[in-house]
Amino acid sequence: MQYIPVRYIEPVFRPPSEANSLILQVTNGCSWNKCTYCDMYTQPQKRFSVKPEEDVLREIEWFSQRYSGIKRVFLADGDVIALPARRLLFILDTIRQYLPEVTRISSYCSPRNVTRKSDEELKALYDAGLRQVYVGAESGDDFVLKSINKGETHQSTVDSLNRLADAGIKRSVMIINGVGGTRFSEQHALNSALLANRTQPEFLAALVLNLPHGEARFQQGYNGQFIKMNQHERFLEMRQFVNALELKSTIFRSDHASNQLVLKGTLGKDKERLLQEIDLAIEHPDEAQLRPEWIRPF
Ligand code: SF4
């Protein structure tokens, strides 16, 4: 049997748009791992760890010997940018050396990962091939962020997103529809829109809150004040969010597996059309092309 020197610690997650990328797992789990809605890395084998440099080198070498034409690489897991700049640069340089056709390297990234890097380091990462990061902002509202134990504030997220932009690194920002519940929906929608307006990300996505393992931990963060939204209420929140967006050129998507209402467009030019589609879902859900509830994986 052929020896394959590539080791993935499952489960491994990647954004939908990285479906055709080589997934290179250089860290395992998430160094924060405290967000109350997130169960991605809670299994014992997903405790945060860093893959030794020599293993990363061997894996890249192995891929280069067997595959040609690899254009995109996604660095997993949850927050690779937590690694020191020197280590990241080693990985990026090695990818470029062994896989010269790669044009885009991307990863998930928490705002705090950016806070700990200097502007020069961010620029060096861009120059070495890091072209895009996926930032789960989740909300732009400080109360909501505190309640879900995100470990970030509106301002820390804005600062990091803007510093990434200054370095040339594209930002794909995610917001969670329904994460504030009915009680905090308005402030979540408006402050999340404000966060997007202040950072003008290249990509913006709205996912729907899912708590596959129950509400207990999540509810604790809200001191029992969280009231789950139904579909109609989530559409109303989405309307308020999109209506408050003032974006110049951002690709907007709500087409994650969790979304019943699929929206796609470029903001600002498609804002009116998107609002009309949301209005249809609010007023005539039977006429809107909603994904049936059973199709959603959660
Ligand atoms: S930072 Fe991301 S991966 Fe880590 S716990 Fe929060 S949502 Fe999950």
mmCIF file with all atom_site columns, C-alpha atoms in Angstrom, residues 47-254:
data_model
loop_
_atom_site.group_PDB
_atom_site.id
_atom_site.type_symbol
_atom_site.label_atom_id
_atom_site.label_alt_id
_atom_site.label_comp_id
_atom_site.label_asym_id
_atom_site.label_entity_id
_atom_site.label_seq_id
_atom_site.pdbx_PDB_ins_code
_atom_site.Cartn_x
_atom_site.Cartn_y
_atom_site.Cartn_z
_atom_site.occupancy
_atom_site.B_iso_or_equiv
_atom_site.pdbx_formal_charge
_atom_site.auth_seq_id
_atom_site.auth_comp_id
_atom_site.auth_asym_id
_atom_site.auth_atom_id
_atom_site.pdbx_PDB_model_num
ATOM 1   C CA . ARG A 1 47  ? -8.002  20.795 20.413  1.00 0.00 ? 47  ARG A CA 1
ATOM 2   C CA . PHE A 1 48  ? -5.862  23.601 18.998  1.00 0.00 ? 48  PHE A CA 1
ATOM 3   C CA . SER A 1 49  ? -2.433  22.530 17.819  1.00 0.00 ? 49  SER A CA 1
ATOM 4   C CA . VAL A 1 50  ? 0.067   23.559 15.193  1.00 0.00 ? 50  VAL A CA 1
ATOM 5   C CA . LYS A 1 51  ? 1.394   21.129 12.613  1.00 0.00 ? 51  LYS A CA 1
ATOM 6   C CA . PRO A 1 52  ? 5.204   20.907 12.780  1.00 0.00 ? 52  PRO A CA 1
ATOM 7   C CA . GLU A 1 53  ? 6.970   22.848 10.036  1.00 0.00 ? 53  GLU A CA 1
ATOM 8   C CA . GLU A 1 54  ? 8.710   19.748 8.675   1.00 0.00 ? 54  GLU A CA 1
ATOM 9   C CA . ASP A 1 55  ? 5.321   17.994 8.256   1.00 0.00 ? 55  ASP A CA 1
ATOM 10  C CA . VAL A 1 56  ? 3.883   20.985 6.382   1.00 0.00 ? 56  VAL A CA 1
ATOM 11  C CA . LEU A 1 57  ? 6.951   21.026 4.136   1.00 0.00 ? 57  LEU A CA 1
ATOM 12  C CA . ARG A 1 58  ? 6.678   17.276 3.465   1.00 0.00 ? 58  ARG A CA 1
ATOM 13  C CA . GLU A 1 59  ? 2.974   17.569 2.601   1.00 0.00 ? 59  GLU A CA 1
ATOM 14  C CA . ILE A 1 60  ? 3.511   20.462 0.183   1.00 0.00 ? 60  ILE A CA 1
ATOM 15  C CA . GLU A 1 61  ? 6.358   18.533 -1.430  1.00 0.00 ? 61  GLU A CA 1
ATOM 16  C CA . TRP A 1 62  ? 4.153   15.446 -1.733  1.00 0.00 ? 62  TRP A CA 1
ATOM 17  C CA . PHE A 1 63  ? 1.342   17.395 -3.426  1.00 0.00 ? 63  PHE A CA 1
ATOM 18  C CA . SER A 1 64  ? 3.813   19.051 -5.817  1.00 0.00 ? 64  SER A CA 1
ATOM 19  C CA . GLN A 1 65  ? 5.136   15.667 -6.928  1.00 0.00 ? 65  GLN A CA 1
ATOM 20  C CA . ARG A 1 66  ? 1.702   14.239 -7.679  1.00 0.00 ? 66  ARG A CA 1
ATOM 21  C CA . TYR A 1 67  ? -0.465  17.103 -8.861  1.00 0.00 ? 67  TYR A CA 1
ATOM 22  C CA . SER A 1 68  ? 0.139   19.860 -11.360 1.00 0.00 ? 68  SER A CA 1
ATOM 23  C CA . GLY A 1 69  ? -1.912  22.940 -12.033 1.00 0.00 ? 69  GLY A CA 1
ATOM 24  C CA . ILE A 1 70  ? -2.973  23.627 -8.439  1.00 0.00 ? 70  ILE A CA 1
ATOM 25  C CA . LYS A 1 71  ? -4.168  27.238 -8.540  1.00 0.00 ? 71  LYS A CA 1
ATOM 26  C CA . ARG A 1 72  ? -5.712  27.767 -5.140  1.00 0.00 ? 72  ARG A CA 1
ATOM 27  C CA . VAL A 1 73  ? -4.752  26.716 -1.640  1.00 0.00 ? 73  VAL A CA 1
ATOM 28  C CA . PHE A 1 74  ? -6.894  27.083 1.473   1.00 0.00 ? 74  PHE A CA 1
ATOM 29  C CA . LEU A 1 75  ? -5.026  26.956 4.764   1.00 0.00 ? 75  LEU A CA 1
ATOM 30  C CA . ALA A 1 76  ? -7.045  25.211 7.482   1.00 0.00 ? 76  ALA A CA 1
ATOM 31  C CA . ASP A 1 77  ? -8.279  25.135 10.267  1.00 0.00 ? 77  ASP A CA 1
ATOM 32  C CA . GLY A 1 78  ? -10.177 27.832 12.149  1.00 0.00 ? 78  GLY A CA 1
ATOM 33  C CA . ASP A 1 79  ? -7.681  30.637 12.568  1.00 0.00 ? 79  ASP A CA 1
ATOM 34  C CA . VAL A 1 80  ? -4.395  29.938 10.831  1.00 0.00 ? 80  VAL A CA 1
ATOM 35  C CA . ILE A 1 81  ? -3.457  33.614 10.994  1.00 0.00 ? 81  ILE A CA 1
ATOM 36  C CA . ALA A 1 82  ? -2.955  33.060 14.742  1.00 0.00 ? 82  ALA A CA 1
ATOM 37  C CA . LEU A 1 83  ? 0.460   31.671 13.756  1.00 0.00 ? 83  LEU A CA 1
ATOM 38  C CA . PRO A 1 84  ? 3.400   34.056 14.043  1.00 0.00 ? 84  PRO A CA 1
ATOM 39  C CA . ALA A 1 85  ? 4.198   35.942 10.839  1.00 0.00 ? 85  ALA A CA 1
ATOM 40  C CA . ARG A 1 86  ? 7.547   34.170 10.468  1.00 0.00 ? 86  ARG A CA 1
ATOM 41  C CA . ARG A 1 87  ? 5.866   30.769 10.427  1.00 0.00 ? 87  ARG A CA 1
ATOM 42  C CA . LEU A 1 88  ? 3.149   31.903 8.043   1.00 0.00 ? 88  LEU A CA 1
ATOM 43  C CA . LEU A 1 89  ? 5.742   33.328 5.681   1.00 0.00 ? 89  LEU A CA 1
ATOM 44  C CA . PHE A 1 90  ? 7.593   30.008 5.712   1.00 0.00 ? 90  PHE A CA 1
ATOM 45  C CA . ILE A 1 91  ? 4.379   28.201 4.697   1.00 0.00 ? 91  ILE A CA 1
ATOM 46  C CA . LEU A 1 92  ? 3.466   30.741 2.000   1.00 0.00 ? 92  LEU A CA 1
ATOM 47  C CA . ASP A 1 93  ? 6.999   30.792 0.577   1.00 0.00 ? 93  ASP A CA 1
ATOM 48  C CA . THR A 1 94  ? 7.124   26.984 0.513   1.00 0.00 ? 94  THR A CA 1
ATOM 49  C CA . ILE A 1 95  ? 3.788   26.832 -1.341  1.00 0.00 ? 95  ILE A CA 1
ATOM 50  C CA . ARG A 1 96  ? 5.020   29.286 -3.943  1.00 0.00 ? 96  ARG A CA 1
ATOM 51  C CA . GLN A 1 97  ? 8.302   27.421 -4.312  1.00 0.00 ? 97  GLN A CA 1
ATOM 52  C CA . TYR A 1 98  ? 6.779   23.953 -4.784  1.00 0.00 ? 98  TYR A CA 1
ATOM 53  C CA . LEU A 1 99  ? 3.434   24.905 -6.353  1.00 0.00 ? 99  LEU A CA 1
ATOM 54  C CA . PRO A 1 100 ? 4.394   27.805 -8.638  1.00 0.00 ? 100 PRO A CA 1
ATOM 55  C CA . GLU A 1 101 ? 1.011   27.896 -10.413 1.00 0.00 ? 101 GLU A CA 1
ATOM 56  C CA . VAL A 1 102 ? -0.834  28.867 -7.226  1.00 0.00 ? 102 VAL A CA 1
ATOM 57  C CA . THR A 1 103 ? -2.396  32.308 -7.648  1.00 0.00 ? 103 THR A CA 1
ATOM 58  C CA . ARG A 1 104 ? -4.424  32.528 -4.461  1.00 0.00 ? 104 ARG A CA 1
ATOM 59  C CA . ILE A 1 105 ? -3.854  31.393 -0.902  1.00 0.00 ? 105 ILE A CA 1
ATOM 60  C CA . SER A 1 106 ? -6.616  32.002 1.613   1.00 0.00 ? 106 SER A CA 1
ATOM 61  C CA . SER A 1 107 ? -7.699  31.105 5.135   1.00 0.00 ? 107 SER A CA 1
ATOM 62  C CA . TYR A 1 108 ? -10.144 31.857 7.910   1.00 0.00 ? 108 TYR A CA 1
ATOM 63  C CA . CYS A 1 109 ? -9.034  34.747 10.100  1.00 0.00 ? 109 CYS A CA 1
ATOM 64  C CA . SER A 1 110 ? -10.216 36.229 13.379  1.00 0.00 ? 110 SER A CA 1
ATOM 65  C CA . PRO A 1 111 ? -9.842  39.994 13.891  1.00 0.00 ? 111 PRO A CA 1
ATOM 66  C CA . ARG A 1 112 ? -7.603  39.283 16.902  1.00 0.00 ? 112 ARG A CA 1
ATOM 67  C CA . ASN A 1 113 ? -5.163  37.434 14.624  1.00 0.00 ? 113 ASN A CA 1
ATOM 68  C CA . VAL A 1 114 ? -4.734  40.689 12.725  1.00 0.00 ? 114 VAL A CA 1
ATOM 69  C CA . THR A 1 115 ? -4.442  42.845 15.842  1.00 0.00 ? 115 THR A CA 1
ATOM 70  C CA . ARG A 1 116 ? -1.307  40.914 16.777  1.00 0.00 ? 116 ARG A CA 1
ATOM 71  C CA . LYS A 1 117 ? 0.392   41.565 13.420  1.00 0.00 ? 117 LYS A CA 1
ATOM 72  C CA . SER A 1 118 ? 2.130   44.762 12.354  1.00 0.00 ? 118 SER A CA 1
ATOM 73  C CA . ASP A 1 119 ? 1.209   46.516 9.107   1.00 0.00 ? 119 ASP A CA 1
ATOM 74  C CA . GLU A 1 120 ? 4.578   45.420 7.688   1.00 0.00 ? 120 GLU A CA 1
ATOM 75  C CA . GLU A 1 121 ? 3.835   41.793 8.553   1.00 0.00 ? 121 GLU A CA 1
ATOM 76  C CA . LEU A 1 122 ? 0.409   41.956 6.906   1.00 0.00 ? 122 LEU A CA 1
ATOM 77  C CA . LYS A 1 123 ? 1.956   43.423 3.762   1.00 0.00 ? 123 LYS A CA 1
ATOM 78  C CA . ALA A 1 124 ? 4.636   40.713 3.786   1.00 0.00 ? 124 ALA A CA 1
ATOM 79  C CA . LEU A 1 125 ? 1.894   38.059 4.009   1.00 0.00 ? 125 LEU A CA 1
ATOM 80  C CA . TYR A 1 126 ? 0.133   39.606 1.027   1.00 0.00 ? 126 TYR A CA 1
ATOM 81  C CA . ASP A 1 127 ? 3.385   39.754 -0.936  1.00 0.00 ? 127 ASP A CA 1
ATOM 82  C CA . ALA A 1 128 ? 4.008   36.085 -0.117  1.00 0.00 ? 128 ALA A CA 1
ATOM 83  C CA . GLY A 1 129 ? 0.643   35.080 -1.601  1.00 0.00 ? 129 GLY A CA 1
ATOM 84  C CA . LEU A 1 130 ? -2.062  35.475 1.071   1.00 0.00 ? 130 LEU A CA 1
ATOM 85  C CA . ARG A 1 131 ? -4.777  37.002 -1.080  1.00 0.00 ? 131 ARG A CA 1
ATOM 86  C CA . GLN A 1 132 ? -8.029  36.487 0.823   1.00 0.00 ? 132 GLN A CA 1
ATOM 87  C CA . VAL A 1 133 ? -9.302  35.808 4.323   1.00 0.00 ? 133 VAL A CA 1
ATOM 88  C CA . TYR A 1 134 ? -12.733 34.795 5.607   1.00 0.00 ? 134 TYR A CA 1
ATOM 89  C CA . VAL A 1 135 ? -13.662 36.766 8.706   1.00 0.00 ? 135 VAL A CA 1
ATOM 90  C CA . GLY A 1 136 ? -16.615 35.676 10.811  1.00 0.00 ? 136 GLY A CA 1
ATOM 91  C CA . ALA A 1 137 ? -17.611 39.086 12.167  1.00 0.00 ? 137 ALA A CA 1
ATOM 92  C CA . GLU A 1 138 ? -21.031 37.569 13.050  1.00 0.00 ? 138 GLU A CA 1
ATOM 93  C CA . SER A 1 139 ? -22.395 40.913 14.303  1.00 0.00 ? 139 SER A CA 1
ATOM 94  C CA . GLY A 1 140 ? -21.441 44.553 14.462  1.00 0.00 ? 140 GLY A CA 1
ATOM 95  C CA . ASP A 1 141 ? -23.221 45.047 17.761  1.00 0.00 ? 141 ASP A CA 1
ATOM 96  C CA . ASP A 1 142 ? -21.104 45.070 20.918  1.00 0.00 ? 142 ASP A CA 1
ATOM 97  C CA . PHE A 1 143 ? -23.813 43.640 23.171  1.00 0.00 ? 143 PHE A CA 1
ATOM 98  C CA . VAL A 1 144 ? -24.427 40.739 20.796  1.00 0.00 ? 144 VAL A CA 1
ATOM 99  C CA . LEU A 1 145 ? -20.681 40.145 20.367  1.00 0.00 ? 145 LEU A CA 1
ATOM 100 C CA . LYS A 1 146 ? -20.237 40.014 24.134  1.00 0.00 ? 146 LYS A CA 1
ATOM 101 C CA . SER A 1 147 ? -23.229 37.710 24.566  1.00 0.00 ? 147 SER A CA 1
ATOM 102 C CA . ILE A 1 148 ? -21.930 35.195 22.034  1.00 0.00 ? 148 ILE A CA 1
ATOM 103 C CA . ASN A 1 149 ? -18.434 35.426 23.559  1.00 0.00 ? 149 ASN A CA 1
ATOM 104 C CA . LYS A 1 150 ? -16.841 36.372 20.265  1.00 0.00 ? 150 LYS A CA 1
ATOM 105 C CA . GLY A 1 151 ? -13.915 38.046 22.003  1.00 0.00 ? 151 GLY A CA 1
ATOM 106 C CA . GLU A 1 152 ? -14.174 41.000 19.617  1.00 0.00 ? 152 GLU A CA 1
ATOM 107 C CA . THR A 1 153 ? -15.886 44.376 19.503  1.00 0.00 ? 153 THR A CA 1
ATOM 108 C CA . HIS A 1 154 ? -17.352 46.392 16.645  1.00 0.00 ? 154 HIS A CA 1
ATOM 109 C CA . GLN A 1 155 ? -14.234 48.555 16.671  1.00 0.00 ? 155 GLN A CA 1
ATOM 110 C CA . SER A 1 156 ? -11.685 45.716 16.875  1.00 0.00 ? 156 SER A CA 1
ATOM 111 C CA . THR A 1 157 ? -13.365 44.072 13.878  1.00 0.00 ? 157 THR A CA 1
ATOM 112 C CA . VAL A 1 158 ? -13.496 47.321 11.888  1.00 0.00 ? 158 VAL A CA 1
ATOM 113 C CA . ASP A 1 159 ? -9.830  48.082 12.635  1.00 0.00 ? 159 ASP A CA 1
ATOM 114 C CA . SER A 1 160 ? -8.663  44.622 11.588  1.00 0.00 ? 160 SER A CA 1
ATOM 115 C CA . LEU A 1 161 ? -10.736 44.573 8.407   1.00 0.00 ? 161 LEU A CA 1
ATOM 116 C CA . ASN A 1 162 ? -9.426  47.962 7.385   1.00 0.00 ? 162 ASN A CA 1
ATOM 117 C CA . ARG A 1 163 ? -5.823  46.980 8.115   1.00 0.00 ? 163 ARG A CA 1
ATOM 118 C CA . LEU A 1 164 ? -6.246  43.870 5.966   1.00 0.00 ? 164 LEU A CA 1
ATOM 119 C CA . ALA A 1 165 ? -7.553  46.079 3.158   1.00 0.00 ? 165 ALA A CA 1
ATOM 120 C CA . ASP A 1 166 ? -4.563  48.408 3.513   1.00 0.00 ? 166 ASP A CA 1
ATOM 121 C CA . ALA A 1 167 ? -2.286  45.392 3.066   1.00 0.00 ? 167 ALA A CA 1
ATOM 122 C CA . GLY A 1 168 ? -4.169  44.410 -0.121  1.00 0.00 ? 168 GLY A CA 1
ATOM 123 C CA . ILE A 1 169 ? -5.749  41.272 1.363   1.00 0.00 ? 169 ILE A CA 1
ATOM 124 C CA . LYS A 1 170 ? -9.373  40.742 0.281   1.00 0.00 ? 170 LYS A CA 1
ATOM 125 C CA . ARG A 1 171 ? -11.964 40.270 3.002   1.00 0.00 ? 171 ARG A CA 1
ATOM 126 C CA . SER A 1 172 ? -14.938 37.953 2.915   1.00 0.00 ? 172 SER A CA 1
ATOM 127 C CA . VAL A 1 173 ? -17.066 38.919 5.913   1.00 0.00 ? 173 VAL A CA 1
ATOM 128 C CA . MET A 1 174 ? -19.796 36.788 7.462   1.00 0.00 ? 174 MET A CA 1
ATOM 129 C CA . ILE A 1 175 ? -22.768 38.036 9.485   1.00 0.00 ? 175 ILE A CA 1
ATOM 130 C CA . ILE A 1 176 ? -25.219 35.712 11.252  1.00 0.00 ? 176 ILE A CA 1
ATOM 131 C CA . ASN A 1 177 ? -28.900 36.392 10.601  1.00 0.00 ? 177 ASN A CA 1
ATOM 132 C CA . GLY A 1 178 ? -30.858 35.848 13.824  1.00 0.00 ? 178 GLY A CA 1
ATOM 133 C CA . VAL A 1 179 ? -27.889 35.801 16.208  1.00 0.00 ? 179 VAL A CA 1
ATOM 134 C CA . GLY A 1 180 ? -29.403 38.503 18.440  1.00 0.00 ? 180 GLY A CA 1
ATOM 135 C CA . GLY A 1 181 ? -32.836 36.886 18.583  1.00 0.00 ? 181 GLY A CA 1
ATOM 136 C CA . THR A 1 182 ? -35.994 39.014 18.446  1.00 0.00 ? 182 THR A CA 1
ATOM 137 C CA . ARG A 1 183 ? -34.928 41.136 21.382  1.00 0.00 ? 183 ARG A CA 1
ATOM 138 C CA . PHE A 1 184 ? -31.658 42.418 19.932  1.00 0.00 ? 184 PHE A CA 1
ATOM 139 C CA . SER A 1 185 ? -32.502 42.054 16.251  1.00 0.00 ? 185 SER A CA 1
ATOM 140 C CA . GLU A 1 186 ? -32.663 45.743 15.374  1.00 0.00 ? 186 GLU A CA 1
ATOM 141 C CA . GLN A 1 187 ? -29.367 46.722 16.985  1.00 0.00 ? 187 GLN A CA 1
ATOM 142 C CA . HIS A 1 188 ? -27.723 43.639 15.457  1.00 0.00 ? 188 HIS A CA 1
ATOM 143 C CA . ALA A 1 189 ? -29.007 44.487 11.953  1.00 0.00 ? 189 ALA A CA 1
ATOM 144 C CA . LEU A 1 190 ? -28.117 48.187 12.084  1.00 0.00 ? 190 LEU A CA 1
ATOM 145 C CA . ASN A 1 191 ? -24.711 47.853 13.728  1.00 0.00 ? 191 ASN A CA 1
ATOM 146 C CA . SER A 1 192 ? -23.762 44.967 11.439  1.00 0.00 ? 192 SER A CA 1
ATOM 147 C CA . ALA A 1 193 ? -24.650 47.139 8.442   1.00 0.00 ? 193 ALA A CA 1
ATOM 148 C CA . LEU A 1 194 ? -22.588 49.946 9.964   1.00 0.00 ? 194 LEU A CA 1
ATOM 149 C CA . LEU A 1 195 ? -19.629 47.585 10.334  1.00 0.00 ? 195 LEU A CA 1
ATOM 150 C CA . ALA A 1 196 ? -19.907 46.634 6.668   1.00 0.00 ? 196 ALA A CA 1
ATOM 151 C CA . ASN A 1 197 ? -20.257 50.278 5.628   1.00 0.00 ? 197 ASN A CA 1
ATOM 152 C CA . ARG A 1 198 ? -17.153 51.258 7.602   1.00 0.00 ? 198 ARG A CA 1
ATOM 153 C CA . THR A 1 199 ? -15.035 48.485 6.076   1.00 0.00 ? 199 THR A CA 1
ATOM 154 C CA . GLN A 1 200 ? -16.433 48.049 2.530   1.00 0.00 ? 200 GLN A CA 1
ATOM 155 C CA . PRO A 1 201 ? -15.479 44.365 2.288   1.00 0.00 ? 201 PRO A CA 1
ATOM 156 C CA . GLU A 1 202 ? -15.009 42.770 -1.120  1.00 0.00 ? 202 GLU A CA 1
ATOM 157 C CA . PHE A 1 203 ? -17.402 39.968 -0.131  1.00 0.00 ? 203 PHE A CA 1
ATOM 158 C CA . LEU A 1 204 ? -20.227 39.886 2.391   1.00 0.00 ? 204 LEU A CA 1
ATOM 159 C CA . ALA A 1 205 ? -22.282 36.836 3.360   1.00 0.00 ? 205 ALA A CA 1
ATOM 160 C CA . ALA A 1 206 ? -25.251 36.375 5.642   1.00 0.00 ? 206 ALA A CA 1
ATOM 161 C CA . LEU A 1 207 ? -25.672 32.967 7.253   1.00 0.00 ? 207 LEU A CA 1
ATOM 162 C CA . VAL A 1 208 ? -28.526 31.824 9.462   1.00 0.00 ? 208 VAL A CA 1
ATOM 163 C CA . LEU A 1 209 ? -28.014 31.008 13.131  1.00 0.00 ? 209 LEU A CA 1
ATOM 164 C CA . ASN A 1 210 ? -27.926 27.277 13.770  1.00 0.00 ? 210 ASN A CA 1
ATOM 165 C CA . LEU A 1 211 ? -27.499 25.627 17.119  1.00 0.00 ? 211 LEU A CA 1
ATOM 166 C CA . PRO A 1 212 ? -27.222 21.946 16.253  1.00 0.00 ? 212 PRO A CA 1
ATOM 167 C CA . HIS A 1 213 ? -26.337 20.982 19.801  1.00 0.00 ? 213 HIS A CA 1
ATOM 168 C CA . GLY A 1 214 ? -29.054 22.967 21.524  1.00 0.00 ? 214 GLY A CA 1
ATOM 169 C CA . GLU A 1 215 ? -29.459 26.417 22.995  1.00 0.00 ? 215 GLU A CA 1
ATOM 170 C CA . ALA A 1 216 ? -28.146 25.909 26.541  1.00 0.00 ? 216 ALA A CA 1
ATOM 171 C CA . ARG A 1 217 ? -24.632 27.346 26.126  1.00 0.00 ? 217 ARG A CA 1
ATOM 172 C CA . PHE A 1 218 ? -25.874 30.074 23.810  1.00 0.00 ? 218 PHE A CA 1
ATOM 173 C CA . GLN A 1 219 ? -28.692 31.079 26.158  1.00 0.00 ? 219 GLN A CA 1
ATOM 174 C CA . GLN A 1 220 ? -26.222 31.330 29.044  1.00 0.00 ? 220 GLN A CA 1
ATOM 175 C CA . GLY A 1 221 ? -24.274 34.041 27.197  1.00 0.00 ? 221 GLY A CA 1
ATOM 176 C CA . TYR A 1 222 ? -27.484 36.049 26.904  1.00 0.00 ? 222 TYR A CA 1
ATOM 177 C CA . ASN A 1 223 ? -28.424 35.483 30.563  1.00 0.00 ? 223 ASN A CA 1
ATOM 178 C CA . GLY A 1 224 ? -31.563 33.731 29.353  1.00 0.00 ? 224 GLY A CA 1
ATOM 179 C CA . GLN A 1 225 ? -32.702 36.790 27.341  1.00 0.00 ? 225 GLN A CA 1
ATOM 180 C CA . PHE A 1 226 ? -32.320 35.215 23.908  1.00 0.00 ? 226 PHE A CA 1
ATOM 181 C CA . ILE A 1 227 ? -35.594 34.687 22.030  1.00 0.00 ? 227 ILE A CA 1
ATOM 182 C CA . LYS A 1 228 ? -35.137 32.622 18.887  1.00 0.00 ? 228 LYS A CA 1
ATOM 183 C CA . MET A 1 229 ? -36.485 34.159 15.675  1.00 0.00 ? 229 MET A CA 1
ATOM 184 C CA . ASN A 1 230 ? -38.780 32.428 13.265  1.00 0.00 ? 230 ASN A CA 1
ATOM 185 C CA . GLN A 1 231 ? -38.255 32.560 9.517   1.00 0.00 ? 231 GLN A CA 1
ATOM 186 C CA . HIS A 1 232 ? -40.504 35.609 9.007   1.00 0.00 ? 232 HIS A CA 1
ATOM 187 C CA . GLU A 1 233 ? -38.669 37.548 11.729  1.00 0.00 ? 233 GLU A CA 1
ATOM 188 C CA . ARG A 1 234 ? -35.302 36.641 10.202  1.00 0.00 ? 234 ARG A CA 1
ATOM 189 C CA . PHE A 1 235 ? -36.474 37.984 6.834   1.00 0.00 ? 235 PHE A CA 1
ATOM 190 C CA . LEU A 1 236 ? -37.523 41.251 8.509   1.00 0.00 ? 236 LEU A CA 1
ATOM 191 C CA . GLU A 1 237 ? -34.082 41.481 10.091  1.00 0.00 ? 237 GLU A CA 1
ATOM 192 C CA . MET A 1 238 ? -32.427 40.786 6.744   1.00 0.00 ? 238 MET A CA 1
ATOM 193 C CA . ARG A 1 239 ? -34.438 43.602 5.208   1.00 0.00 ? 239 ARG A CA 1
ATOM 194 C CA . GLN A 1 240 ? -33.342 46.036 7.865   1.00 0.00 ? 240 GLN A CA 1
ATOM 195 C CA . PHE A 1 241 ? -29.730 44.938 7.414   1.00 0.00 ? 241 PHE A CA 1
ATOM 196 C CA . VAL A 1 242 ? -29.661 45.176 3.607   1.00 0.00 ? 242 VAL A CA 1
ATOM 197 C CA . ASN A 1 243 ? -31.594 48.465 3.660   1.00 0.00 ? 243 ASN A CA 1
ATOM 198 C CA . ALA A 1 244 ? -28.966 50.021 5.938   1.00 0.00 ? 244 ALA A CA 1
ATOM 199 C CA . LEU A 1 245 ? -26.031 48.882 3.801   1.00 0.00 ? 245 LEU A CA 1
ATOM 200 C CA . GLU A 1 246 ? -24.188 51.615 1.936   1.00 0.00 ? 246 GLU A CA 1
ATOM 201 C CA . LEU A 1 247 ? -21.669 49.644 -0.045  1.00 0.00 ? 247 LEU A CA 1
ATOM 202 C CA . LYS A 1 248 ? -19.857 50.707 -3.180  1.00 0.00 ? 248 LYS A CA 1
ATOM 203 C CA . SER A 1 249 ? -18.749 47.403 -4.682  1.00 0.00 ? 249 SER A CA 1
ATOM 204 C CA . THR A 1 250 ? -19.311 44.342 -2.511  1.00 0.00 ? 250 THR A CA 1
ATOM 205 C CA . ILE A 1 251 ? -20.383 40.911 -3.710  1.00 0.00 ? 251 ILE A CA 1
ATOM 206 C CA . PHE A 1 252 ? -23.227 39.904 -1.398  1.00 0.00 ? 252 PHE A CA 1
ATOM 207 C CA . ARG A 1 253 ? -24.379 36.335 -0.897  1.00 0.00 ? 253 ARG A CA 1
ATOM 208 C CA . SER A 1 254 ? -26.832 34.554 1.340   1.00 0.00 ? 254 SER A CA 1
#
